[in-house]
Each structure stands twice: as structure tokens, then as C-alpha cells.
């Protein structure tokens, strides 16, 4: 019983509320239930930044379970190697989601190899955020799923970009 209580206490310190980027969701996806299993869901390599540094790295294992890499892997060189390995298709390798603490505005930044390297090694990370490896979509248009939830309702919204990823007339943000 003590283990269950400790888990409940530690999870209560990780709220899933608020607008913008809610990084605690990945911790809940990683947690195991009483049968020592968690949800089988595919997520891209996801690094949670807290206090200007990478704090947690979540990924989907070959078995379909959400796993968390050791702190040893949170070095910029390891992140760069993993995120830029086997990049095909578009020039996008990763994106960073953050919510400004003062304004509450959420931004998404897309990175090619050069800007990703600059983000990792040179840029100060002011706001906490989520860095995710870009996964090429099955089609020619990028797709994003946004979730809004409360204890009584879950709304999932799938949005497809009107512009093709290969259309060089437009910037990454269009």
C-alpha cells in the first residue's frame, strides 16, 4: 500500500492542466499500471526541457511501450546524433514547442540541421518546452493532432497543412 500511496503523491505533483504545452503528459504515458504495463502508443523522440536544460527523453520502444532514456543520453551530442540519423524527405529534423511564462503564448519552431545544431549548442532556452524529432508524414502534407481535455470531455483535432512539405516556394511555417 505504501508504494501505491507514494506513486499517487508523486503523480499529484505533475498536473495535467493549463493551456499551451503540458509536458507532464509524457510522464503519465511512461508510467506503468498495476500490471507493470503502460499504453502502447507511438510518439516521436521527445525531450522535455526544464530550467533551460534537457530533463527527460521519452520514446517508443520496439515493443510499443513508452520508455525514458537515462540522463547520460541527455547530452547535446547524443540528441543531435539521434535526431539527425536517418533523415529523409524534407529538411525538417525537429521542432520545439514552448509557452512563454509571461505572455502565455505558445510557439512552435521548426529546425533544419543547421538551425537544430544552433538550438542545441548556442541558443539560450528561456522557456520550458518540448523538443520532438520530426517524423515524415505518410503523405506529402504535414499533420498535427491537438488534444483538449477536461475530466468530462476529450476533444482531438487533426489538422493537415495545405502546403506540401516539398513545396520550396513556402517557408517551414507556411
Tab-separated table of C-alpha atoms in Angstrom:
chain	number	residue	atom	x	y	z
A	1	UNK	CA	0.000	0.000	0.000
A	2	UNK	CA	2.906	2.344	0.720
A	3	UNK	CA	4.123	2.067	-2.901
A	4	UNK	CA	0.713	2.986	-4.289
A	5	UNK	CA	0.467	5.971	-1.972
A	6	UNK	CA	3.958	7.154	-2.945
A	7	UNK	CA	3.065	6.897	-6.633
A	8	UNK	CA	-0.184	8.797	-6.115
A	9	UNK	CA	1.701	11.502	-4.229
A	10	UNK	CA	4.385	11.871	-6.895
A	11	UNK	CA	1.816	11.985	-9.702
A	12	UNK	CA	-0.198	14.641	-7.899
A	13	UNK	CA	2.860	16.891	-8.247
A	14	UNK	CA	2.587	16.567	-12.043
A	15	UNK	CA	-0.601	18.376	-13.063
A	16	UNK	CA	-2.155	17.898	-16.486
A	17	UNK	CA	-3.891	21.227	-16.538
A	18	UNK	CA	-3.277	24.558	-18.136
A	19	UNK	CA	-3.097	25.948	-21.628
A	20	UNK	CA	-0.178	25.645	-24.016
A	21	UNK	CA	2.489	22.998	-23.616
A	22	UNK	CA	1.703	20.387	-20.957
A	23	UNK	CA	4.862	18.312	-20.773
A	24	UNK	CA	3.657	16.171	-17.848
A	25	UNK	CA	1.512	14.170	-20.282
A	26	UNK	CA	4.631	12.272	-21.369
A	27	UNK	CA	5.383	11.262	-17.781
A	28	UNK	CA	1.877	9.797	-17.457
A	29	UNK	CA	2.273	7.922	-20.756
A	30	UNK	CA	5.565	6.499	-19.437
A	31	UNK	CA	4.138	5.359	-16.062
A	32	UNK	CA	3.177	1.734	-15.606
A	33	UNK	CA	-0.078	0.419	-14.156
A	34	UNK	CA	-0.595	-2.334	-11.553
A	35	UNK	CA	0.190	-4.977	-14.202
A	36	UNK	CA	3.531	-3.276	-14.939
A	37	UNK	CA	2.313	-2.150	-18.356
A	38	UNK	CA	1.695	1.204	-19.930
A	39	UNK	CA	-0.157	2.313	-23.037
A	40	UNK	CA	1.055	1.177	-26.462
A	41	UNK	CA	1.301	4.402	-28.422
A	42	UNK	CA	3.777	5.719	-30.966
A	43	UNK	CA	5.425	9.007	-30.096
A	44	UNK	CA	8.440	10.605	-31.761
A	45	UNK	CA	11.609	11.001	-29.719
A	46	UNK	CA	10.557	13.666	-27.210
A	47	UNK	CA	12.848	15.667	-24.940
A	48	UNK	CA	11.390	17.755	-22.136
A	49	UNK	CA	13.340	20.925	-21.352
A	50	UNK	CA	13.099	22.281	-17.830
A	51	UNK	CA	15.138	25.105	-16.346
A	52	UNK	CA	16.970	25.675	-19.657
A	53	UNK	CA	18.278	22.097	-19.933
A	54	UNK	CA	17.100	18.732	-21.269
A	55	UNK	CA	15.499	16.895	-18.340
A	56	UNK	CA	13.722	13.806	-19.780
A	57	UNK	CA	13.843	11.881	-23.054
A	58	UNK	CA	10.817	9.752	-23.926
A	59	UNK	CA	10.497	7.405	-26.905
A	60	UNK	CA	8.519	4.408	-28.132
A	61	UNK	CA	10.383	1.112	-27.858
A	62	UNK	CA	10.172	-1.667	-30.433
A	63	UNK	CA	7.590	-3.375	-28.185
A	64	UNK	CA	5.357	-0.278	-28.457
A	65	UNK	CA	5.849	0.819	-24.842
A	66	UNK	CA	6.830	4.367	-23.874
A	67	UNK	CA	10.333	4.362	-22.393
A	68	UNK	CA	12.572	7.012	-20.884
A	69	UNK	CA	16.281	7.233	-21.653
A	70	UNK	CA	18.869	7.667	-18.921
A	71	UNK	CA	20.257	11.084	-18.040
A	72	UNK	CA	23.522	10.031	-19.716
A	73	UNK	CA	21.761	10.340	-23.089
A	74	UNK	CA	20.640	13.935	-22.478
A	75	UNK	CA	23.936	15.352	-23.785
A	76	UNK	CA	23.552	17.614	-26.832
A	77	UNK	CA	25.826	15.402	-28.938
A	78	UNK	CA	23.610	12.340	-28.305
A	79	UNK	CA	20.455	14.336	-29.034
A	80	UNK	CA	21.945	15.635	-32.280
A	81	UNK	CA	23.034	12.136	-33.363
A	82	UNK	CA	19.633	10.576	-32.693
A	83	UNK	CA	17.558	13.366	-34.219
A	84	UNK	CA	19.616	13.717	-37.409
A	85	UNK	CA	20.114	9.999	-38.070
A	86	UNK	CA	18.097	8.593	-40.974
A	87	UNK	CA	16.582	11.911	-42.039
A	88	UNK	CA	14.843	11.552	-45.401
A	89	UNK	CA	12.411	13.675	-47.358
A	90	UNK	CA	12.022	17.232	-46.096
A	91	UNK	CA	14.759	19.302	-44.492
A	92	UNK	CA	12.942	19.407	-41.129
A	93	UNK	CA	14.665	17.378	-38.394
A	94	UNK	CA	12.895	18.598	-35.241
A	95	UNK	CA	10.559	21.152	-33.703
A	96	UNK	CA	10.364	22.866	-30.323
A	97	UNK	CA	7.111	23.754	-28.559
A	98	UNK	CA	7.216	26.265	-25.725
A	99	UNK	CA	4.876	28.560	-23.861
A	100	UNK	CA	6.138	31.953	-22.766
A	101	UNK	CA	5.706	32.183	-18.996
A	102	UNK	CA	4.849	35.898	-19.076
A	103	UNK	CA	2.532	36.139	-22.085
A	104	UNK	CA	1.111	32.594	-22.193
A	105	UNK	CA	1.745	32.483	-25.953
A	106	UNK	CA	2.687	29.046	-27.311
A	107	UNK	CA	5.134	28.847	-30.205
A	108	UNK	CA	6.364	26.057	-32.463
A	109	UNK	CA	9.796	26.376	-34.030
A	110	UNK	CA	10.873	24.069	-36.869
A	111	UNK	CA	14.541	23.221	-37.362
A	112	UNK	CA	16.615	22.078	-40.304
A	113	UNK	CA	20.041	20.573	-39.496
A	114	UNK	CA	21.819	23.934	-39.178
A	115	UNK	CA	19.192	25.661	-37.029
A	116	UNK	CA	18.822	22.495	-34.902
A	117	UNK	CA	22.543	22.474	-34.198
A	118	UNK	CA	22.365	26.177	-33.301
A	119	UNK	CA	19.405	25.486	-30.979
A	120	UNK	CA	21.288	22.705	-29.174
A	121	UNK	CA	24.687	24.329	-28.761
A	122	UNK	CA	24.276	28.100	-28.904
A	123	UNK	CA	20.809	29.250	-28.064
A	124	UNK	CA	19.610	30.000	-24.560
A	125	UNK	CA	16.393	28.140	-23.755
A	126	UNK	CA	14.368	30.731	-21.841
A	127	UNK	CA	11.073	28.863	-21.524
A	128	UNK	CA	10.454	25.226	-20.616
A	129	UNK	CA	9.395	23.236	-23.639
A	130	UNK	CA	9.232	20.061	-25.663
A	131	UNK	CA	11.679	19.119	-28.408
A	132	UNK	CA	10.394	16.421	-30.769
A	133	UNK	CA	12.027	14.626	-33.650
A	134	UNK	CA	10.201	15.352	-36.873
A	135	UNK	CA	8.591	12.254	-38.370
A	136	UNK	CA	7.866	12.367	-42.074
A	137	UNK	CA	4.125	12.118	-42.724
A	138	UNK	CA	2.757	9.275	-44.823
A	139	UNK	CA	1.545	11.732	-47.454
A	140	UNK	CA	3.008	14.956	-48.773
A	141	UNK	CA	1.394	17.229	-46.160
A	142	UNK	CA	2.340	17.579	-42.505
A	143	UNK	CA	-0.336	16.582	-39.980
A	144	UNK	CA	-0.669	17.572	-36.329
A	145	UNK	CA	-3.042	16.311	-33.655
A	146	UNK	CA	-4.082	18.639	-30.869
A	147	UNK	CA	-5.850	17.447	-27.750
A	148	UNK	CA	-8.022	19.470	-25.401
A	149	UNK	CA	-9.362	17.680	-22.392
A	150	UNK	CA	-11.066	18.034	-19.058
A	151	UNK	CA	-12.311	15.399	-16.622
A	152	UNK	CA	-15.594	15.213	-18.585
A	153	UNK	CA	-14.539	15.541	-22.241
A	154	UNK	CA	-11.677	14.877	-24.625
A	155	UNK	CA	-11.511	16.688	-27.949
A	156	UNK	CA	-8.942	15.565	-30.514
A	157	UNK	CA	-8.391	17.677	-33.591
A	158	UNK	CA	-6.395	16.545	-36.639
A	159	UNK	CA	-5.054	19.368	-38.785
A	160	UNK	CA	-3.425	18.905	-42.164
A	161	UNK	CA	-1.258	21.593	-43.687
A	162	UNK	CA	-2.492	22.941	-47.008
A	163	UNK	CA	1.079	23.249	-48.312
A	164	UNK	CA	3.138	20.270	-49.415
A	165	UNK	CA	6.340	19.669	-47.450
A	166	UNK	CA	8.292	19.545	-50.693
A	167	UNK	CA	6.993	22.909	-51.963
A	168	UNK	CA	10.036	25.176	-51.631
A	169	UNK	CA	8.067	28.322	-52.520
A	170	UNK	CA	6.906	28.431	-48.892
A	171	UNK	CA	8.803	28.610	-45.622
A	172	UNK	CA	8.623	25.886	-42.963
A	173	UNK	CA	5.987	27.909	-41.139
A	174	UNK	CA	3.549	28.018	-44.031
